[in-house]
PDB file of C-alpha atoms in Angstrom:
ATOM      1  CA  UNK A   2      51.961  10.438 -14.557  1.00 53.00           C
ATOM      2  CA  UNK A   3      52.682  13.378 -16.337  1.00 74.00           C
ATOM      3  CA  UNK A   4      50.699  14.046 -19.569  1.00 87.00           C
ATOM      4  CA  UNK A   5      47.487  16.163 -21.679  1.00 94.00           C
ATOM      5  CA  UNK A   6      44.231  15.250 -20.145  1.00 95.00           C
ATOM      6  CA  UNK A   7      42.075  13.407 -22.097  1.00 96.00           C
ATOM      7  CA  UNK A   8      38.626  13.651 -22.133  1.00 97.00           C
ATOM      8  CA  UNK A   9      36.006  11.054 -23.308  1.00 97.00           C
ATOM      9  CA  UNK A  10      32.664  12.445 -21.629  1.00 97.00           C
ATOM     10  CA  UNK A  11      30.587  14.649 -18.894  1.00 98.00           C
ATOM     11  CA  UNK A  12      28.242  12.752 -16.763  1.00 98.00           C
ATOM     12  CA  UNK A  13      26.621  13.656 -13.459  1.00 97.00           C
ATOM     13  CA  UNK A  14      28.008  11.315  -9.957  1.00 96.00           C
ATOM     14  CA  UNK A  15      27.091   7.675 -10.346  1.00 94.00           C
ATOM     15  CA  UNK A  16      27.680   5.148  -7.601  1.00 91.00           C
ATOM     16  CA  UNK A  17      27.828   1.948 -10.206  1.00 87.00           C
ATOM     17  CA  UNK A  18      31.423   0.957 -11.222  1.00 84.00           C
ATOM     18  CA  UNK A  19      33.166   0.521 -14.427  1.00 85.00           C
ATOM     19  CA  UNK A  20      34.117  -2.323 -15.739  1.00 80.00           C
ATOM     20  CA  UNK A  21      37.129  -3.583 -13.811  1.00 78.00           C
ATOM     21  CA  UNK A  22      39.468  -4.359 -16.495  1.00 84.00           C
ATOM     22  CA  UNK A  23      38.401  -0.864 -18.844  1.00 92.00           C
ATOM     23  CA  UNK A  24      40.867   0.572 -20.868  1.00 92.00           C
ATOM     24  CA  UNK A  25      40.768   3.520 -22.573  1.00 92.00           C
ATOM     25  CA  UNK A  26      43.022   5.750 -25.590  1.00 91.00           C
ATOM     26  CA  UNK A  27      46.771   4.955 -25.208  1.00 89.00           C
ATOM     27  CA  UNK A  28      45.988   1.867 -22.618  1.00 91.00           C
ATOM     28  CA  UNK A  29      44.925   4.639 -19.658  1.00 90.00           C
ATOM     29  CA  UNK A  30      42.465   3.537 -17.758  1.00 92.00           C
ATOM     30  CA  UNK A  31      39.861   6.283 -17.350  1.00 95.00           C
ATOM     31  CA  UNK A  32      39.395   8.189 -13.945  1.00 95.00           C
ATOM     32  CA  UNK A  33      37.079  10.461 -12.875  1.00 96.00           C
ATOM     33  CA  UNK A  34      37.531  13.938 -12.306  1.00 97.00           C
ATOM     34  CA  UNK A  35      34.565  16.181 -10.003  1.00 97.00           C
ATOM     35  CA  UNK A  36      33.636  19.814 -10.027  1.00 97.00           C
ATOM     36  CA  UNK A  37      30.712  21.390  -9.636  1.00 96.00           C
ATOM     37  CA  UNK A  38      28.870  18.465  -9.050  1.00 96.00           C
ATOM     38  CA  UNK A  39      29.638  17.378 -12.680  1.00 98.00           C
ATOM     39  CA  UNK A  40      32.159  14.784 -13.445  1.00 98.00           C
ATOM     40  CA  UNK A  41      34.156  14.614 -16.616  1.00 98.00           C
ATOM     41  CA  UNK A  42      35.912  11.279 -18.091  1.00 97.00           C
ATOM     42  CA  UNK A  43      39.349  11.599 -19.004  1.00 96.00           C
ATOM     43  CA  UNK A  44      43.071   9.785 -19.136  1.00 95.00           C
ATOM     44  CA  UNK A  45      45.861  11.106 -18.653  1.00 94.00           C
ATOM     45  CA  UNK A  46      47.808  10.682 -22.459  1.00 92.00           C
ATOM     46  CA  UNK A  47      51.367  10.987 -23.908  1.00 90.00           C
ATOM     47  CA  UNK A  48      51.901  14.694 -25.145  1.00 85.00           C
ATOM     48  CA  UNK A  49      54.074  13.879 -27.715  1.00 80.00           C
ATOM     49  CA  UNK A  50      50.853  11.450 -28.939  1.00 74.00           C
ATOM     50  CA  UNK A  51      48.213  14.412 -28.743  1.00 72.00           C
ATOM     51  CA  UNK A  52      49.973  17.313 -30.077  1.00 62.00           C
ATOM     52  CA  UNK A  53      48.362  19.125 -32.801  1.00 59.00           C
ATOM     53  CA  UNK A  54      50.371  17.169 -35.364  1.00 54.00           C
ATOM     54  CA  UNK A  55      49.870  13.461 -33.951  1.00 54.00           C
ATOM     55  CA  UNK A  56      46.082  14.154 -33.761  1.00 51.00           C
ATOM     56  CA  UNK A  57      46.214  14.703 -37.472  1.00 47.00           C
ATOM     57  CA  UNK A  58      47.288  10.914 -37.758  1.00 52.00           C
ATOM     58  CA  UNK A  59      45.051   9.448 -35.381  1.00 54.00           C
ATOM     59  CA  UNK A  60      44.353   5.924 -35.323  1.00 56.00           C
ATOM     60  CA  UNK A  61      40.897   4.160 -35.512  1.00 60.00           C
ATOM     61  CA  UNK A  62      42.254   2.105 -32.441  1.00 62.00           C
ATOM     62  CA  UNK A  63      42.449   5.769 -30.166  1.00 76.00           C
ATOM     63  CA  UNK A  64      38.593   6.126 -31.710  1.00 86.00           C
ATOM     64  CA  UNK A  65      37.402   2.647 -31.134  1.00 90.00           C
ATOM     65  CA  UNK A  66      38.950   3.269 -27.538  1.00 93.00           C
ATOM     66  CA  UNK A  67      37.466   6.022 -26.886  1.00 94.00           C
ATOM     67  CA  UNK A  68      34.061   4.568 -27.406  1.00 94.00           C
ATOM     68  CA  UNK A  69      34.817   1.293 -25.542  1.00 95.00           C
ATOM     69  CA  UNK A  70      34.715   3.861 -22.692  1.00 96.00           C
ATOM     70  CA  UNK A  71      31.683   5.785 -23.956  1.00 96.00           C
ATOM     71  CA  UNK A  72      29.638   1.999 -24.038  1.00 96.00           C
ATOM     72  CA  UNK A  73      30.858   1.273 -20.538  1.00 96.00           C
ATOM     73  CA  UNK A  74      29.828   4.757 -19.267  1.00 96.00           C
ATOM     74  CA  UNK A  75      26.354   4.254 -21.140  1.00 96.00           C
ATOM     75  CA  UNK A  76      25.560   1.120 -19.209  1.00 94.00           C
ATOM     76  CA  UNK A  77      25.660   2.805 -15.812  1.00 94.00           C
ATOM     77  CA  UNK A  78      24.588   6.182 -16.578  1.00 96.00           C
ATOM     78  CA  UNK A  79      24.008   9.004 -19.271  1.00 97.00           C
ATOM     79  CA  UNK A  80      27.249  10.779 -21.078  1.00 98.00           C
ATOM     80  CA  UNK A  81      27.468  13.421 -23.053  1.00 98.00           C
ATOM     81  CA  UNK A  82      30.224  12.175 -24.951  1.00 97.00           C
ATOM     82  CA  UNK A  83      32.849  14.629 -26.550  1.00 96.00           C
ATOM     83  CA  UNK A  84      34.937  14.662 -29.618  1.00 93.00           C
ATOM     84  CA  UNK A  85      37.765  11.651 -29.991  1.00 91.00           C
ATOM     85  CA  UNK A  86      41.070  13.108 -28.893  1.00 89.00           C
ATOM     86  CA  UNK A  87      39.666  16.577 -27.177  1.00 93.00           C
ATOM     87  CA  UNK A  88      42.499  17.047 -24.682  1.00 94.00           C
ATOM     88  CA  UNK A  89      43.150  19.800 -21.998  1.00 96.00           C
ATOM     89  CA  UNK A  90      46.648  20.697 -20.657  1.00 94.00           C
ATOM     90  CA  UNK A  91      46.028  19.206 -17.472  1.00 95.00           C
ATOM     91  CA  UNK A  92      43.258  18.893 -14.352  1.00 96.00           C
ATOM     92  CA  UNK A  93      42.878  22.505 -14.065  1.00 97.00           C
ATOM     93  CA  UNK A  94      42.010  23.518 -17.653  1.00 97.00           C
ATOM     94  CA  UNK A  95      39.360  20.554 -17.824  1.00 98.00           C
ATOM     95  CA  UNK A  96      37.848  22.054 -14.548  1.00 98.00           C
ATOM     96  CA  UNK A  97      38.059  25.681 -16.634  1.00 98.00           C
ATOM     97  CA  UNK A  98      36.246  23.763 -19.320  1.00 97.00           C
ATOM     98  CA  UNK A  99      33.330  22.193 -16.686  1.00 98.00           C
ATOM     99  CA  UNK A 100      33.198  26.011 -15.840  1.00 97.00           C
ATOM    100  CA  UNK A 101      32.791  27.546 -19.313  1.00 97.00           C
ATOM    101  CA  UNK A 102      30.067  25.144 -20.532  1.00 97.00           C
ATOM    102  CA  UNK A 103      28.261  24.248 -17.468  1.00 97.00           C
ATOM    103  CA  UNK A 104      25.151  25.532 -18.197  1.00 97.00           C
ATOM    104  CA  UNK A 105      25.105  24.064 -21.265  1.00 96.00           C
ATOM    105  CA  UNK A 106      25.868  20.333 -19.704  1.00 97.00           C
ATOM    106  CA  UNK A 107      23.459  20.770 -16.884  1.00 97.00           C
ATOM    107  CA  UNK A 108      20.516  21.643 -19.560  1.00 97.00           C
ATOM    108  CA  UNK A 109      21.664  18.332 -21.605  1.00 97.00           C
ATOM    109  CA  UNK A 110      21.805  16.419 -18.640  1.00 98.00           C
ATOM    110  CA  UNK A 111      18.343  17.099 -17.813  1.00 97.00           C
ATOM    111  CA  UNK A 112      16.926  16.343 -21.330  1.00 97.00           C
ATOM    112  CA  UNK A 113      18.797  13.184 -22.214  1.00 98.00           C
ATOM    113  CA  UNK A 114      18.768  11.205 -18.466  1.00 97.00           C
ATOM    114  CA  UNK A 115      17.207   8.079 -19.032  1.00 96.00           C
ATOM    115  CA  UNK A 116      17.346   8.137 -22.481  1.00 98.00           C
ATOM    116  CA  UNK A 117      19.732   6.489 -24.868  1.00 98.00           C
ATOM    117  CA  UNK A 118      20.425   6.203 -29.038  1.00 98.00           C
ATOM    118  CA  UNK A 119      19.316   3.482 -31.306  1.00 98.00           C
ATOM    119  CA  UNK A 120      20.052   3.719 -35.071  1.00 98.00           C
ATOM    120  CA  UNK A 121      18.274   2.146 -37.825  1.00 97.00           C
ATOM    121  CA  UNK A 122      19.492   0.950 -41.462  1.00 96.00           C
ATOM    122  CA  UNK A 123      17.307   0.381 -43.971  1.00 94.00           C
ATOM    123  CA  UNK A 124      19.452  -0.882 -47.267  1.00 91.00           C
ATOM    124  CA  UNK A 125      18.590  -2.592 -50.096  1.00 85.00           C
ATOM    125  CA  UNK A 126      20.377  -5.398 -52.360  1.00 81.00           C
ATOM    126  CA  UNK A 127      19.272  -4.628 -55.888  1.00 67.00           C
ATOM    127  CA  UNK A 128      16.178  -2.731 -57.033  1.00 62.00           C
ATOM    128  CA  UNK A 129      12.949  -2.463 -55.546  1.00 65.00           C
ATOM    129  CA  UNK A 130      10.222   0.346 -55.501  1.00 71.00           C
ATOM    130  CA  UNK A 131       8.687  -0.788 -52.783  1.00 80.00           C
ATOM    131  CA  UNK A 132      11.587   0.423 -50.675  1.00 85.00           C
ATOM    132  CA  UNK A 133      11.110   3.967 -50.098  1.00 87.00           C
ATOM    133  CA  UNK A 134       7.595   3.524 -48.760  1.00 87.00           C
ATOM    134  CA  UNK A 135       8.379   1.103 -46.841  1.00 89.00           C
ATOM    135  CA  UNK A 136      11.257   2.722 -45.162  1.00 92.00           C
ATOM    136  CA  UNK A 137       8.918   6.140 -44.858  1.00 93.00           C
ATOM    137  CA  UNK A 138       6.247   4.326 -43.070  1.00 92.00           C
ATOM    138  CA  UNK A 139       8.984   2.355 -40.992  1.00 94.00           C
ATOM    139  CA  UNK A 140      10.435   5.878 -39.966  1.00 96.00           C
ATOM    140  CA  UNK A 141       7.088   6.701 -38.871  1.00 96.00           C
ATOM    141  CA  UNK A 142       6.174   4.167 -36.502  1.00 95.00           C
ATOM    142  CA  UNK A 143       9.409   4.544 -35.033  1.00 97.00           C
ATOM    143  CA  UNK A 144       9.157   8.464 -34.490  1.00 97.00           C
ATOM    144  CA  UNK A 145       6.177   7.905 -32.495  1.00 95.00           C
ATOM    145  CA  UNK A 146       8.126   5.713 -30.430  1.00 95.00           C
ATOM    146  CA  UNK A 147      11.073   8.403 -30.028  1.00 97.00           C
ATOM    147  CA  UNK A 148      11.153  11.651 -28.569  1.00 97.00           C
ATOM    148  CA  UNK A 149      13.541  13.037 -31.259  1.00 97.00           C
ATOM    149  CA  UNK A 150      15.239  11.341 -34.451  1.00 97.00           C
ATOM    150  CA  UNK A 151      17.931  12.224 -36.844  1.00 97.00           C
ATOM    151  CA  UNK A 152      17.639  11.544 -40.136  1.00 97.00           C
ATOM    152  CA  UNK A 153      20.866  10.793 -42.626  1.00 96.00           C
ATOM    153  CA  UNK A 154      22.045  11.829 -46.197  1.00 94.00           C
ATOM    154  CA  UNK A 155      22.942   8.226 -46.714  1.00 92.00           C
ATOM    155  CA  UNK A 156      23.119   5.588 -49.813  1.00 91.00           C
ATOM    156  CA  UNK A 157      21.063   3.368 -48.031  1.00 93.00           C
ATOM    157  CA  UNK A 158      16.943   3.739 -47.918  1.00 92.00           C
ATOM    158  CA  UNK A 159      17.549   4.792 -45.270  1.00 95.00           C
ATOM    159  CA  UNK A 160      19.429   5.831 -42.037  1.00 97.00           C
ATOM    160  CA  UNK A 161      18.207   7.748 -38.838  1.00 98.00           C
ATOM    161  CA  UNK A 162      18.978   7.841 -34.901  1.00 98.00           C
ATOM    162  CA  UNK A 163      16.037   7.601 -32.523  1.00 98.00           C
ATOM    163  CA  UNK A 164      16.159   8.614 -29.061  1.00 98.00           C
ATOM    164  CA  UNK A 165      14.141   6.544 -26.755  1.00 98.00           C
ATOM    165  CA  UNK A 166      13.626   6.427 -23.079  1.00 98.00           C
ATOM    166  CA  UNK A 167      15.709   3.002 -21.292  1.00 97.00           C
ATOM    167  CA  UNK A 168      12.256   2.168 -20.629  1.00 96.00           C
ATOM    168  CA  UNK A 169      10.457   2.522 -24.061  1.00 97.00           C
ATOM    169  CA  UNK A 170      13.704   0.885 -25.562  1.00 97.00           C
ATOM    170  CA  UNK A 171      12.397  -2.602 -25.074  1.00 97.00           C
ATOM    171  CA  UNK A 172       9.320  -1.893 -27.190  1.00 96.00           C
ATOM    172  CA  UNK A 173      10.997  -0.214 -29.620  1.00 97.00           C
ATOM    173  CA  UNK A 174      13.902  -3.029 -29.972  1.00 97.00           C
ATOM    174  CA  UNK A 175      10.738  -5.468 -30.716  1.00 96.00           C
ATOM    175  CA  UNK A 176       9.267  -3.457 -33.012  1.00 95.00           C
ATOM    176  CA  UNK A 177      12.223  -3.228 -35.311  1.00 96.00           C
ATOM    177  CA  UNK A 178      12.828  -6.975 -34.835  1.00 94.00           C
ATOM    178  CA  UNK A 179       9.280  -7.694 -36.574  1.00 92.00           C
ATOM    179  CA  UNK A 180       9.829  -5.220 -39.167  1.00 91.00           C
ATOM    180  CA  UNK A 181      12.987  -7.226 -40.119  1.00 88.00           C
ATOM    181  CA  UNK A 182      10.917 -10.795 -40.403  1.00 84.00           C
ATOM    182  CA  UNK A 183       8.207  -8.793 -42.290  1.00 84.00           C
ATOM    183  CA  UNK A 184      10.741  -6.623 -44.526  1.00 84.00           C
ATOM    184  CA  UNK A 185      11.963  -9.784 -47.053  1.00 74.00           C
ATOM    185  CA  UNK A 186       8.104 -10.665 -47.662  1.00 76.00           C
ATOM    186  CA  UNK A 187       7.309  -6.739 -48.682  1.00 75.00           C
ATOM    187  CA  UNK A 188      10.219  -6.126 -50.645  1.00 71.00           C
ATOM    188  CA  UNK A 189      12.354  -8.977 -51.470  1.00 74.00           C
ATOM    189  CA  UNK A 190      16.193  -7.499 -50.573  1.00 81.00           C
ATOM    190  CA  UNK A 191      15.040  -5.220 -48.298  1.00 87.00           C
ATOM    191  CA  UNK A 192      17.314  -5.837 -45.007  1.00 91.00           C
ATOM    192  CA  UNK A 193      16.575  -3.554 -41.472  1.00 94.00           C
ATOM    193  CA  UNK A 194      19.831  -3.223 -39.065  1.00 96.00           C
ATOM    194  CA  UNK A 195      18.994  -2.148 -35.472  1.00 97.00           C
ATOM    195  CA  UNK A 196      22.159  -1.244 -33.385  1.00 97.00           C
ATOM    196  CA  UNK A 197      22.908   0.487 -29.786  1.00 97.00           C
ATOM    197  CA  UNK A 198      21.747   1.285 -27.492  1.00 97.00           C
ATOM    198  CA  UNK A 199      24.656   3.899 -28.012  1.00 97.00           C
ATOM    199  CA  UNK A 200      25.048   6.789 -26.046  1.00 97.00           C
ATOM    200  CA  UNK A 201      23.488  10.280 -27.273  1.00 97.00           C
ATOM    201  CA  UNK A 202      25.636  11.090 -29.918  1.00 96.00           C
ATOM    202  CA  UNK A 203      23.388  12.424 -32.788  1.00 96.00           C
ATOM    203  CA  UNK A 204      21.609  14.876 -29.961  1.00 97.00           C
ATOM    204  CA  UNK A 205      24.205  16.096 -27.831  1.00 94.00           C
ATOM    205  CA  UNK A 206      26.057  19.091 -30.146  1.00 71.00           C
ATOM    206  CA  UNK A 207      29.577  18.318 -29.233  1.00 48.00           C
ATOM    207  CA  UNK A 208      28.998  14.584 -29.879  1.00 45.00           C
ATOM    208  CA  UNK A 209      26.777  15.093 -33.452  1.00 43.00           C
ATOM    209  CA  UNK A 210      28.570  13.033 -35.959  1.00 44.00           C
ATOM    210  CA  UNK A 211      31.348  11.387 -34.161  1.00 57.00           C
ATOM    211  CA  UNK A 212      29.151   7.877 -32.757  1.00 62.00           C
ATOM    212  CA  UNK A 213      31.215   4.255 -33.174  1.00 57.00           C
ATOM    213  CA  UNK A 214      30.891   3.439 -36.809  1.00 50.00           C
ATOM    214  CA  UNK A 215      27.757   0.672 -37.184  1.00 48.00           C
TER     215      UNK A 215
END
């Protein structure tokens, strides 16, 4: 099949399959493409679908495919995911691209393996000036859990990504689940979402600000 290359992420070799019925942007199912010992993600996609015009119109179903694939990829290994709809001409120029930036995907690699995203919400329904301290001391706890966080300009109280080893994630899943039983009792209103784990979106620099939307 003739077509741009698209590509959803760079990983290092993983012997664990993808899920068998995985689809990804336009209906492609993703492949994997080797060099250097790195492997990038991509699908082969319509030109006439990822020109520089279409990708001005493109569809929250292309984005929530491309991080169906991300989520698959994050439950056998660690991506660095890329932009929604970066495409390459073909095989060649994504191999050009594993070139250029190598360095800069082994060093990621090496600093995010074993280690995924979880984002916290802290909103409120009404008014409440217990909020902000509670959110501040909340944000605390859970940076001593985390090796890095991200915090949000946001509406809500607030909103931050934590990155946490696969093995600390437990703990930290626990300790936001009795934050949200204790939250109503310290500030009536007060409501804690947890989601992920996601891949490292908020850490890796060509992935910062382009996660699923939670």
């Amino acid at each position: 099949m003739t077509g741009l290359r698209y590509v959803y992420a760079v990983c290092r070799p993983f012997d664990a399959a993808l899920q068998a019925q995985l689809t990804g942007v336009a209906g492609v199912p993703p492949k994997l493409l080797t060099h250097h010992g790195l492997v990038a993600v991509v699908s082969t996609v319509p030109e006439a679908d990822f020109g520089e015009e279409s990708l001005r119109q493109r569809t929250d179903d292309g984005d929530r495919a491309h991080h169906a694939v991300i989520d698959a990829l994050t439950a056998v290994t660690t991506p660095l995911p890329l932009r929604p709809a970066t495409v390459f001409r073909d095989d060649s120029a994504v191999r050009v691209m594993i070139e250029e930036r190598e360095d800069d995907f082994r060093r990621a690699l090496d600093r995010f393996s074993g280690r995924v995203e979880w984002r916290v919400k802290v909103y409120l329904e009404g008014i409440e000036e217990n909020a902000e301290v509670f959110a501040g001391q909340l944000h605390r706890t859970l940076s001593r859990y985390a090796e890095d966080h991200r915090l949000y300009a946001s509406p809500n109280v607030l909103e931050a990504a934590y990155l946490v080893t696969r093995e600390d994630s437990e703990q930290f899943v626990e300790l936001v689940d009795r934050t949200k039983r204790e939250a109503d009792g310290i500030a009536p209103g007060l409501r804690v979402e947890l989601t992920g784990p996601w891949a490292v979106y908020s850490f890796f620099g060509s992935g910062t600000g382009c996660g699923p939307r939670s």
